[in-house]
């Protein structure tokens, strides 16, 4: 249940009944301060201005037309014309019971959409590095969230598995096979790529063979195809290992590499020419976009086919958008990639729209993110300045968490400790990324992410175990809590109950905006609200059995909400820490 949208709708109706335009917006938001109520309608002033009415007078009319008696116990006009809304405890109690009894914590599935989520998208014959980490982690949390909201999610791992570099890679794979290279040698993809490039640059015979293989691969030559396939497989096996360690839901089935769109490219370029969108310019095929200006202030040219006949990253993304709409029958397509690719995505999609490959209501959204920086504020690198391999980063995370858990958790067995270290180590890396607004650059800092204080994985995981331990200490039959009456007497109880009901607002925002940090902030606030409730309102020591059950009920819903929320983020919880 989404309190914000219920209130928004009801107040909007009252505004319309009081004479406002149908397009008015009540702008209901959670209040920042308790004296302003639980929610606040901020849209009154703007509507009143349009109607030439004094805002407070219009606010009066709105209140006279509002049907909120069950939800709100008090409505108050404040300042120049805000409406403060104080929720009714009986209504809150009813909603809490309902939420607890529903699967999915009562979260409503609105109109179900098919959403394609393009994320992770590493490149073949290259080791996944930290640059792909953000896309993988954030994209996966959004995929889980949209699925939870009832949408049909199609995961599209847009792997870079095509391009002229494959000639050189195939030639080098052949060379290594002829020299009976071990599996081990093939596994080191960075070295493999480096060596292939070196041969290509330094050995003219090798380079010629490589060029020949590109042509053969593109024309479907069986030998080149199978060598190419082998490179893809080796890469994706390694990536799969990273995904599994990261608790990311991607599988081999989700691979939709660039090569998939290859057969579409010639006809797209033909069609763009036919439509007059693309023109020949010095042998290349170019689309000039007025919406983008080059340095000289002229319409920017986007090449869709090179002079040598090769297609480009942009051409593939035009095809991918078309495919998502036409073949996958999607309503919405998201791409999680670096902000530096924003212009590229916007151009590809503008061409897609101009060519009429997708209708206006088909939503194409670039969910861009900033860079991952080291503590020195520069792009995150190894000490020697190289790119950090993802696998090494995860090893280090677990090592560091192991040290931490060995210090902190004395009452765990060795196997328990190992499981906790894994959950905390991996969880920390993920949560540190998820909890930041994705569009800004973020500083990767081990000490911060592994801290038990603040908005971190260990803090959240620990908060969860603390609630678990309450239930481990009580004999109360949990099923009784579902029907137990909820008593919201103390202000801390009321605040916790409202916070619990705001889960859906957070989840829906994540689904809409592709911004998991909203859910992290929510869960962090929920844990904090629970903590202050727990300090002020004794649960197990409570004298009164009804109060004890009521408080346990709040604790149970908090536990479930934290668990569900962390699960949507792909963060594992443990029973004890
Ligand atoms: N493979 C690309 C990279 O490593 C990311 C692909 C993002 N998705 C897309 N449809 N362009 O930068």
Coordinates of C-alpha atoms and ligand atoms in Angstrom, one line a residue:
X1 CA 0.0 0.0 0.0
X2 CA 1.3 3.4 -1.0
X3 CA 0.1 6.0 1.4
X4 CA 1.6 8.8 -0.6
X5 CA -0.3 7.9 -3.8
X6 CA -3.6 7.3 -1.9
X7 CA -3.3 10.7 -0.2
X8 CA -2.3 12.3 -3.5
X9 CA -5.3 10.9 -5.3
X10 CA -7.8 11.8 -2.6
X11 CA -6.5 15.4 -2.2
X12 CA -6.4 15.8 -5.9
X13 CA -10.0 14.8 -6.2
X14 CA -10.8 17.3 -3.4
X15 CA -8.9 20.0 -5.3
X16 CA -10.9 19.3 -8.5
X17 CA -14.1 19.3 -6.5
X18 CA -13.1 22.7 -5.1
X19 CA -12.7 24.0 -8.7
X20 CA -9.1 23.2 -9.6
X21 CA -8.0 22.1 -13.1
X22 CA -8.0 18.3 -13.8
X23 CA -4.2 18.5 -14.3
X24 CA -3.5 19.8 -10.8
X25 CA -1.2 17.9 -8.5
X26 CA -1.5 17.7 -4.8
X27 CA 2.2 17.1 -4.4
X28 CA 1.9 15.0 -1.3
X29 CA 5.2 14.2 0.4
X30 CA 6.4 12.7 3.6
X31 CA 6.7 15.6 6.1
X32 CA 10.2 16.4 7.3
X33 CA 9.2 17.3 10.8
X34 CA 6.6 15.7 13.2
X35 CA 4.9 19.1 13.8
X36 CA 4.0 19.2 10.1
X37 CA 2.2 15.9 10.3
X38 CA 3.1 12.6 8.7
X39 CA 2.4 13.8 5.2
X40 CA 2.1 17.2 3.6
X41 CA 0.3 18.4 0.5
X42 CA 2.4 21.1 -1.2
X43 CA 0.4 21.5 -4.4
X44 CA -2.3 23.9 -3.0
X45 CA -0.5 27.2 -3.6
X46 CA 0.3 26.5 -7.2
X47 CA -3.3 25.5 -8.0
X48 CA -4.8 28.5 -6.0
X49 CA -2.5 30.8 -8.0
X50 CA -3.9 29.5 -11.3
X51 CA -7.4 30.1 -10.0
X52 CA -6.6 33.5 -8.6
X53 CA -7.7 32.5 -5.1
X54 CA -6.0 33.2 -1.8
X55 CA -4.2 29.9 -1.1
X56 CA -5.5 29.5 2.4
X57 CA -9.0 30.1 1.3
X58 CA -8.6 27.5 -1.5
X59 CA -7.1 25.1 1.1
X60 CA -10.2 25.5 3.2
X61 CA -12.3 24.5 0.2
X62 CA -10.1 21.5 -0.4
X63 CA -10.5 20.4 3.2
X64 CA -14.3 20.8 2.9
X65 CA -14.3 18.5 -0.1
X66 CA -11.7 15.9 1.1
X67 CA -12.8 12.4 2.1
X68 CA -10.0 11.4 4.4
X69 CA -11.7 10.7 7.7
X70 CA -10.6 7.0 7.8
X71 CA -7.0 7.7 6.9
X72 CA -6.3 11.0 8.7
X73 CA -7.2 11.9 12.2
X74 CA -6.3 15.6 11.6
X75 CA -5.9 17.9 8.6
X76 CA -4.4 21.3 9.2
X77 CA -3.7 24.3 7.0
X78 CA -0.3 25.6 7.6
X79 CA 1.9 28.5 6.5
X80 CA 0.9 30.1 3.2
X81 CA -1.3 27.1 2.2
X82 CA 0.2 23.8 3.0
X83 CA -2.0 21.0 4.2
X84 CA -0.5 18.9 7.0
X85 CA -1.9 15.4 7.3
X86 CA -1.8 13.4 10.5
X87 CA -2.6 9.7 10.0
X88 CA -5.2 8.0 12.0
X89 CA -3.7 5.3 14.4
X90 CA -6.7 2.9 13.8
X91 CA -6.2 3.1 10.1
X92 CA -2.4 2.5 10.5
X93 CA -3.1 -0.5 12.7
X94 CA -5.4 -2.0 10.2
X95 CA -2.9 -1.5 7.4
X96 CA -0.1 -3.1 9.4
X97 CA -2.2 -6.2 10.0
X98 CA -3.1 -6.4 6.4
X99 CA 0.5 -5.9 5.3
X100 CA 1.7 -8.7 7.5
X101 CA -0.9 -11.1 6.3
X102 CA -0.2 -10.6 2.6
X103 CA 2.5 -12.2 0.5
X104 CA 5.0 -9.6 -0.8
X105 CA 4.1 -7.5 2.2
X106 CA 1.0 -6.3 0.5
X107 CA 2.9 -4.4 -2.2
X108 CA 0.5 -3.8 -5.1
X109 CA 1.3 -4.7 -8.6
X110 CA -0.1 -2.0 -10.8
X111 CA -0.3 -2.4 -14.6
X112 CA 2.2 -5.1 -15.4
X113 CA 4.8 -4.2 -18.0
X114 CA 7.5 -6.1 -19.8
X115 CA 10.8 -4.4 -19.0
X116 CA 14.1 -5.2 -20.6
X117 CA 17.0 -4.4 -18.4
X118 CA 20.4 -4.2 -20.1
X119 CA 23.0 -4.5 -17.4
X120 CA 26.5 -5.8 -16.6
X121 CA 27.4 -6.1 -20.3
X122 CA 31.1 -6.9 -20.1
X123 CA 33.3 -7.6 -23.1
X124 CA 34.5 -10.9 -24.5
X125 CA 38.1 -11.8 -24.0
X126 CA 38.4 -9.1 -21.4
X127 CA 38.3 -9.7 -17.7
X128 CA 35.4 -8.0 -16.0
X129 CA 36.7 -5.0 -14.1
X130 CA 35.3 -2.6 -11.6
X131 CA 33.7 -0.5 -14.3
X132 CA 31.2 -3.3 -14.9
X133 CA 30.7 -3.7 -11.2
X134 CA 28.3 -0.8 -10.8
X135 CA 26.2 -1.8 -13.8
X136 CA 26.0 -5.4 -12.5
X137 CA 25.1 -4.5 -8.9
X138 CA 22.7 -1.6 -9.6
X139 CA 21.0 -3.3 -12.6
X140 CA 20.4 -6.5 -10.7
X141 CA 18.8 -4.7 -7.7
X142 CA 16.5 -2.9 -10.1
X143 CA 15.7 -6.2 -11.9
X144 CA 14.8 -7.9 -8.6
X145 CA 12.7 -4.9 -7.6
X146 CA 10.7 -4.7 -10.8
X147 CA 10.0 -8.4 -10.7
X148 CA 8.9 -8.0 -7.1
X149 CA 6.5 -5.3 -8.3
X150 CA 5.0 -7.9 -10.6
X151 CA 6.5 -6.8 -13.9
X152 CA 7.9 -9.2 -16.5
X153 CA 11.6 -8.6 -16.5
X154 CA 13.9 -9.6 -19.3
X155 CA 17.5 -9.5 -18.3
X156 CA 19.7 -8.5 -21.3
X157 CA 23.4 -8.9 -20.8
X158 CA 24.6 -6.8 -23.7
X159 CA 28.0 -8.5 -23.9
X160 CA 30.5 -7.0 -26.3
X161 CA 31.0 -10.1 -28.4
X162 CA 31.4 -8.6 -31.8
X163 CA 33.8 -6.4 -33.7
X164 CA 37.0 -6.4 -35.7
X165 CA 39.1 -7.4 -32.7
X166 CA 37.8 -10.9 -33.0
X167 CA 40.1 -11.6 -36.0
X168 CA 43.1 -11.1 -33.9
X169 CA 41.7 -13.0 -31.0
X170 CA 40.8 -16.0 -33.1
X171 CA 44.2 -15.9 -34.7
X172 CA 45.8 -15.8 -31.3
X173 CA 43.6 -18.6 -29.9
X174 CA 44.6 -20.7 -32.8
X175 CA 48.3 -20.0 -32.1
X176 CA 47.9 -21.0 -28.5
X177 CA 46.1 -24.1 -29.3
X178 CA 48.8 -25.1 -31.8
X179 CA 51.3 -24.6 -29.1
X180 CA 49.1 -26.7 -26.7
X181 CA 48.5 -23.9 -24.2
X182 CA 47.0 -25.1 -21.0
X183 CA 43.5 -24.1 -19.8
X184 CA 45.2 -22.0 -17.2
X185 CA 46.8 -19.8 -19.8
X186 CA 43.5 -19.3 -21.6
X187 CA 41.9 -18.2 -18.3
X188 CA 44.0 -15.2 -18.0
X189 CA 42.0 -13.0 -20.3
X190 CA 43.9 -9.8 -19.7
X191 CA 47.1 -11.4 -20.7
X192 CA 45.4 -13.2 -23.6
X193 CA 44.1 -9.9 -25.0
X194 CA 47.4 -8.1 -24.5
X195 CA 49.4 -10.8 -26.3
X196 CA 47.0 -11.0 -29.2
X197 CA 47.3 -7.3 -29.6
X198 CA 51.0 -7.4 -29.4
X199 CA 51.2 -10.1 -32.2
X200 CA 48.8 -8.0 -34.3
X201 CA 50.9 -4.9 -34.0
X202 CA 54.3 -6.5 -34.4
X203 CA 53.8 -9.5 -36.7
X204 CA 52.6 -8.6 -40.2
X205 CA 51.8 -12.2 -41.1
X206 CA 49.7 -12.6 -38.0
X207 CA 47.9 -9.4 -38.7
X208 CA 47.0 -10.5 -42.2
X209 CA 45.6 -13.7 -40.9
X210 CA 43.6 -11.8 -38.3
X211 CA 42.1 -9.5 -40.9
X212 CA 41.2 -12.5 -43.0
X213 CA 39.5 -14.1 -40.0
X214 CA 37.4 -11.1 -39.4
X215 CA 36.0 -11.3 -42.9
X216 CA 35.5 -15.1 -42.6
X217 CA 33.8 -14.7 -39.2
X218 CA 31.4 -12.1 -40.6
X219 CA 30.5 -14.3 -43.5
X220 CA 29.6 -17.2 -41.2
X221 CA 32.7 -19.4 -41.7
X222 CA 32.2 -22.5 -39.5
X223 CA 35.8 -22.7 -38.2
X224 CA 35.9 -19.0 -37.3
X225 CA 32.4 -19.2 -35.7
X226 CA 33.5 -22.1 -33.5
X227 CA 36.7 -20.4 -32.4
X228 CA 34.7 -17.2 -31.7
X229 CA 32.2 -19.3 -29.7
X230 CA 35.0 -20.7 -27.6
X231 CA 36.2 -17.2 -26.7
X232 CA 32.7 -16.2 -25.7
X233 CA 32.3 -19.3 -23.6
X234 CA 35.6 -19.0 -21.7
X235 CA 34.8 -15.3 -20.9
X236 CA 31.2 -16.0 -19.9
X237 CA 32.2 -18.9 -17.6
X238 CA 34.4 -16.6 -15.7
X239 CA 31.8 -13.9 -15.6
X240 CA 29.3 -16.4 -14.3
X241 CA 31.6 -17.2 -11.5
X242 CA 31.7 -13.5 -10.6
X243 CA 27.9 -13.3 -10.8
X244 CA 27.4 -16.3 -8.5
X245 CA 29.9 -14.9 -6.0
X246 CA 28.2 -11.5 -6.1
X247 CA 24.7 -13.1 -5.6
X248 CA 23.6 -11.5 -8.9
X249 CA 20.7 -13.2 -10.7
X250 CA 22.3 -13.2 -14.2
X251 CA 22.7 -16.6 -15.9
X252 CA 24.0 -17.8 -19.3
X253 CA 20.4 -17.6 -20.5
X254 CA 20.5 -13.8 -20.1
X255 CA 23.3 -13.2 -22.6
X256 CA 22.1 -11.1 -25.4
X257 CA 25.4 -10.0 -26.9
X258 CA 26.0 -7.5 -29.6
X259 CA 26.3 -10.3 -32.1
X260 CA 22.6 -11.0 -31.7
X261 CA 21.7 -7.9 -33.6
X262 CA 24.2 -8.4 -36.3
X263 CA 21.8 -9.7 -38.9
X264 CA 19.6 -6.7 -38.5
X265 CA 22.2 -4.1 -39.2
X266 CA 22.4 -4.0 -43.0
X267 CA 18.7 -3.6 -43.4
X268 CA 18.5 -0.9 -40.8
X269 CA 21.2 1.1 -42.6
X270 CA 19.4 0.6 -45.9
X271 CA 16.2 1.7 -44.3
X272 CA 17.7 4.8 -42.7
X273 CA 19.1 5.7 -46.2
X274 CA 15.7 5.1 -47.8
X275 CA 14.0 7.3 -45.2
X276 CA 16.5 10.1 -46.0
X277 CA 17.8 10.0 -42.4
X278 CA 21.2 8.6 -43.3
X279 CA 23.4 10.0 -46.1
X280 CA 26.7 9.0 -47.6
X281 CA 29.6 11.1 -46.6
X282 CA 33.1 10.4 -47.8
X283 CA 32.2 6.7 -48.2
X284 CA 30.7 6.4 -44.7
X285 CA 27.0 6.4 -43.9
X286 CA 26.1 9.1 -41.5
X287 CA 23.0 10.4 -39.7
X288 CA 23.1 14.1 -39.0
X289 CA 21.3 15.1 -35.9
X290 CA 20.3 18.7 -35.4
X291 CA 19.6 18.1 -31.8
X292 CA 23.3 17.6 -31.1
X293 CA 25.9 20.1 -32.1
X294 CA 29.6 19.5 -32.9
X295 CA 32.4 21.9 -31.9
X296 CA 31.6 24.1 -34.9
X297 CA 28.0 24.4 -33.8
X298 CA 26.8 22.3 -36.8
X299 CA 24.5 19.3 -36.7
X300 CA 26.5 16.4 -35.3
X301 CA 27.1 13.4 -37.6
X302 CA 26.7 9.9 -36.2
X303 CA 28.3 7.2 -38.3
X304 CA 26.2 4.1 -38.7
X305 CA 28.3 2.4 -41.2
X306 CA 32.0 2.8 -41.8
X307 CA 33.7 3.3 -45.1
X308 CA 34.9 -0.3 -45.0
X309 CA 31.4 -1.5 -44.5
X310 CA 31.7 -2.2 -40.8
X311 CA 28.9 -1.3 -38.4
X312 CA 29.3 0.5 -35.2
X313 CA 28.3 0.5 -31.5
X314 CA 25.5 3.0 -32.3
X315 CA 24.1 0.9 -35.1
X316 CA 23.9 -2.1 -32.7
X317 CA 22.1 0.0 -30.1
X318 CA 19.5 1.2 -32.7
X319 CA 18.9 -2.5 -33.5
X320 CA 18.8 -3.4 -29.9
X321 CA 16.1 -0.8 -29.1
X322 CA 14.1 -2.0 -32.1
X323 CA 14.4 -5.6 -31.1
X324 CA 13.3 -4.9 -27.5
X325 CA 10.1 -3.3 -28.9
X326 CA 9.4 -5.5 -31.9
X327 CA 10.6 -9.0 -30.8
X328 CA 10.6 -8.9 -27.1
X329 CA 7.3 -6.9 -27.0
X330 CA 8.6 -4.7 -24.2
X331 CA 7.0 -1.6 -22.8
X332 CA 10.1 -0.2 -21.3
X333 CA 13.9 -0.7 -21.9
X334 CA 16.5 0.3 -19.4
X335 CA 20.3 0.5 -20.0
X336 CA 22.6 0.6 -17.0
X337 CA 25.9 2.0 -18.2
X338 CA 28.5 4.7 -17.5
X339 CA 27.5 8.3 -17.8
X340 CA 30.2 8.7 -20.4
X341 CA 27.9 6.6 -22.7
X342 CA 25.0 9.0 -22.2
X343 CA 25.4 10.9 -25.5
X344 CA 25.9 7.7 -27.4
X345 CA 22.6 6.2 -26.0
X346 CA 20.7 9.4 -26.6
X347 CA 21.9 9.6 -30.2
X348 CA 21.1 5.9 -30.9
X349 CA 17.6 6.3 -29.4
X350 CA 16.9 9.6 -31.2
X351 CA 17.7 7.9 -34.5
X352 CA 15.5 4.9 -33.4
X353 CA 12.6 7.3 -32.8
X354 CA 13.1 9.3 -35.9
X355 CA 13.1 6.2 -38.0
X356 CA 9.8 5.2 -36.3
X357 CA 11.2 1.8 -35.0
X358 CA 9.5 2.3 -31.6
X359 CA 6.3 4.2 -30.8
X360 CA 6.3 7.3 -28.6
X361 CA 5.0 5.5 -25.5
X362 CA 7.8 3.0 -25.6
X363 CA 10.1 4.1 -22.9
X364 CA 13.9 4.1 -23.5
X365 CA 15.8 5.0 -20.4
X366 CA 19.5 5.4 -19.9
X367 CA 20.2 4.7 -16.2
X368 CA 23.6 6.2 -16.1
X369 CA 26.1 6.1 -13.3
X370 CA 29.2 8.0 -12.3
X371 CA 32.7 6.6 -11.9
X372 CA 34.1 4.6 -9.1
X373 CA 37.0 6.6 -7.6
X374 CA 39.8 5.6 -5.2
X375 CA 40.3 7.4 -1.9
X376 CA 42.6 9.9 -3.8
X377 CA 39.6 11.0 -5.9
X378 CA 41.1 9.5 -9.0
X379 CA 39.6 6.6 -11.0
X380 CA 39.8 3.4 -9.0
X381 CA 43.0 1.6 -9.9
X382 CA 45.4 -0.9 -8.4
X383 CA 48.4 0.4 -6.5
X384 CA 50.5 0.1 -9.7
X385 CA 47.9 1.9 -11.8
X386 CA 46.3 -1.1 -13.5
X387 CA 42.6 -1.9 -13.7
X388 CA 41.3 -3.7 -10.7
X389 CA 40.0 -7.2 -11.6
X390 CA 36.6 -7.9 -10.1
X391 CA 37.6 -11.3 -8.8
X392 CA 40.6 -9.8 -6.9
X393 CA 38.4 -7.2 -5.4
X394 CA 35.9 -9.8 -4.1
X395 CA 38.7 -11.8 -2.7
X396 CA 39.9 -8.8 -0.8
X397 CA 36.4 -8.0 0.4
X398 CA 36.0 -11.4 2.0
X399 CA 39.5 -11.3 3.5
X400 CA 38.8 -8.0 5.1
X401 CA 35.4 -9.1 6.4
X402 CA 37.0 -12.3 7.8
X403 CA 39.4 -10.2 9.9
X404 CA 36.5 -8.1 11.1
X405 CA 34.2 -11.0 12.0
X406 CA 37.0 -12.8 13.8
X407 CA 37.4 -9.7 16.0
X408 CA 33.7 -9.1 16.6
X409 CA 31.9 -12.4 16.7
X410 CA 33.3 -14.7 19.3
X411 CA 30.3 -16.9 19.8
X412 CA 30.1 -18.3 16.3
X413 CA 31.5 -21.6 15.0
X414 CA 34.1 -21.5 12.2
X415 CA 31.6 -22.4 9.6
X416 CA 29.2 -19.8 10.8
X417 CA 32.0 -17.2 10.8
X418 CA 32.9 -18.1 7.2
X419 CA 29.3 -17.6 6.1
X420 CA 29.0 -14.3 7.9
X421 CA 32.3 -13.1 6.4
X422 CA 31.1 -13.9 3.0
X423 CA 27.8 -12.2 3.4
X424 CA 29.4 -9.1 5.0
X425 CA 32.3 -8.9 2.6
X426 CA 30.3 -9.2 -0.6
X427 CA 27.4 -7.3 0.9
X428 CA 29.6 -4.4 1.8
X429 CA 30.9 -3.9 -1.7
X430 CA 27.4 -4.1 -3.1
X431 CA 25.7 -2.0 -0.5
X432 CA 28.4 0.7 -0.7
X433 CA 27.6 1.1 -4.4
X434 CA 23.8 0.7 -4.0
X435 CA 23.4 3.2 -1.2
X436 CA 24.9 6.1 -3.2
X437 CA 22.9 8.1 -5.7
X438 CA 24.0 6.4 -8.9
X439 CA 24.5 9.5 -11.0
X440 CA 27.4 10.8 -8.9
X441 CA 30.9 9.5 -8.8
X442 CA 31.6 7.5 -5.7
X443 CA 34.6 6.9 -3.6
X444 CA 35.5 3.2 -3.0
X445 CA 36.6 3.1 0.6
X446 CA 37.1 -0.2 2.5
X447 CA 36.9 1.3 5.9
X448 CA 33.7 3.1 5.3
X449 CA 31.9 0.2 3.7
X450 CA 32.9 -2.3 6.4
X451 CA 32.0 0.0 9.2
X452 CA 29.3 -1.2 11.6
X453 CA 28.1 2.4 11.9
X454 CA 26.1 4.4 9.3
X455 CA 24.3 3.3 6.2
X456 CA 26.4 0.2 5.5
X457 CA 25.9 -3.5 4.9
X458 CA 27.3 -4.6 8.2
X459 CA 25.0 -2.2 10.1
X460 CA 21.9 -3.4 8.2
X461 CA 22.8 -7.0 8.5
X462 CA 23.5 -6.6 12.2
X463 CA 20.2 -4.7 12.7
X464 CA 18.5 -7.7 11.2
X465 CA 20.2 -10.2 13.5
X466 CA 19.2 -8.1 16.5
X467 CA 15.5 -8.5 15.7
X468 CA 16.0 -12.2 14.9
X469 CA 17.5 -12.6 18.4
X470 CA 14.3 -11.2 20.0
X471 CA 12.4 -14.0 18.4
X472 CA 15.0 -16.5 19.4
X473 CA 14.4 -15.5 23.0
X474 CA 10.7 -15.8 23.1
X475 CA 8.3 -18.7 23.2
X476 CA 5.4 -16.8 21.7
X477 CA 3.6 -18.5 19.0
X478 CA 4.4 -16.3 15.9
X479 CA 1.1 -17.2 14.2
X480 CA -0.7 -15.4 17.0
X481 CA 0.9 -12.2 16.1
X482 CA -0.9 -12.0 12.8
X483 CA -4.2 -11.6 14.6
X484 CA -3.0 -9.8 17.7
X485 CA -4.3 -6.2 18.0
X486 CA -1.9 -3.5 17.4
X487 CA -1.7 -0.8 20.0
X488 CA 0.0 2.4 18.9
X489 CA 0.2 4.2 22.2
X490 CA 3.7 5.4 22.4
X491 CA 4.8 7.9 19.7
X492 CA 7.8 5.6 18.9
X493 CA 5.3 2.8 18.1
X494 CA 3.3 5.0 15.8
X495 CA 6.4 6.3 14.0
X496 CA 7.7 2.7 13.5
X497 CA 4.3 1.6 12.1
X498 CA 4.2 4.5 9.6
X499 CA 7.8 3.8 8.5
X500 CA 6.9 0.2 7.9
X501 CA 4.0 1.2 5.7
X502 CA 6.3 3.3 3.6
X503 CA 8.1 0.3 2.2
X504 CA 6.0 0.3 -0.9
X505 CA 6.7 3.9 -1.6
X506 CA 10.4 3.2 -1.6
X507 CA 10.1 0.1 -3.7
X508 CA 8.0 1.8 -6.3
X509 CA 10.4 4.7 -6.5
X510 CA 13.2 2.3 -7.2
X511 CA 11.2 0.6 -9.9
X512 CA 10.3 3.9 -11.5
X513 CA 13.7 5.7 -11.3
X514 CA 16.1 2.7 -11.3
X515 CA 17.6 4.1 -8.1
X516 CA 18.2 1.5 -5.4
X517 CA 19.7 4.1 -3.1
X518 CA 16.2 5.2 -2.2
X519 CA 15.5 1.7 -0.8
X520 CA 18.9 1.7 1.1
X521 CA 18.0 5.0 2.7
X522 CA 14.5 3.7 3.5
X523 CA 15.9 0.5 5.2
X524 CA 18.5 2.5 7.0
X525 CA 15.8 4.8 8.4
X526 CA 13.6 1.8 9.2
X527 CA 16.5 0.2 11.2
X528 CA 17.0 3.5 13.0
X529 CA 13.3 3.9 13.8
X530 CA 13.2 0.4 15.1
X531 CA 16.2 1.0 17.3
X532 CA 14.7 4.0 19.0
X533 CA 11.4 2.1 19.4
X534 CA 13.3 -0.8 20.9
X535 CA 15.1 1.4 23.4
X536 CA 11.9 3.2 24.6
X537 CA 9.4 0.4 24.4
X538 CA 10.5 -2.8 26.2
X539 CA 9.2 -5.9 24.3
X540 CA 10.0 -9.1 26.1
X541 CA 10.0 -7.4 29.5
X542 CA 6.7 -5.8 29.0
X543 CA 4.3 -6.6 31.8
X544 CA 1.2 -6.4 29.7
X545 CA 0.7 -9.4 27.4
X546 CA -1.3 -7.4 24.9
X547 CA 1.4 -4.7 24.6
X548 CA 4.0 -7.4 24.3
X549 CA 2.2 -9.1 21.4
X550 CA 1.6 -5.7 19.8
X551 CA 5.2 -4.8 20.0
X552 CA 6.3 -8.2 18.8
X553 CA 4.0 -7.7 15.8
X554 CA 5.8 -4.5 14.9
X555 CA 9.1 -6.3 15.3
X556 CA 8.0 -9.2 13.1
X557 CA 7.0 -6.8 10.3
X558 CA 10.3 -4.9 10.7
X559 CA 12.2 -8.2 10.4
X560 CA 10.3 -9.2 7.3
X561 CA 10.6 -5.8 5.7
X562 CA 14.4 -5.6 6.3
X563 CA 14.8 -9.1 4.9
X564 CA 12.7 -8.4 1.9
X565 CA 14.3 -5.1 1.3
X566 CA 17.8 -6.4 1.5
X567 CA 16.8 -9.3 -0.7
X568 CA 15.7 -6.8 -3.4
X569 CA 19.1 -5.3 -3.2
X570 CA 20.8 -8.7 -3.4
X571 CA 22.3 -8.4 0.0
X572 CA 22.3 -11.6 2.1
X573 CA 21.2 -11.7 5.7
X574 CA 22.5 -14.1 8.4
X575 CA 20.8 -15.3 11.5
X576 CA 23.7 -14.5 13.9
X577 CA 26.6 -12.2 13.8
Ligands
LIG1 N1 29.9 -3.4 -23.3 C1 29.7 -2.0 -23.0 C2 30.9 -1.6 -22.1 O1 31.7 -2.4 -21.6 C3 28.4 -1.7 -22.2 C4 27.2 -2.0 -23.0 C5 26.0 -1.2 -22.4 N2 24.7 -1.5 -23.1 C6 24.4 -1.0 -24.4 N3 23.3 -1.4 -24.9 N4 25.2 -0.2 -25.0 O2 31.1 -0.4 -22.0

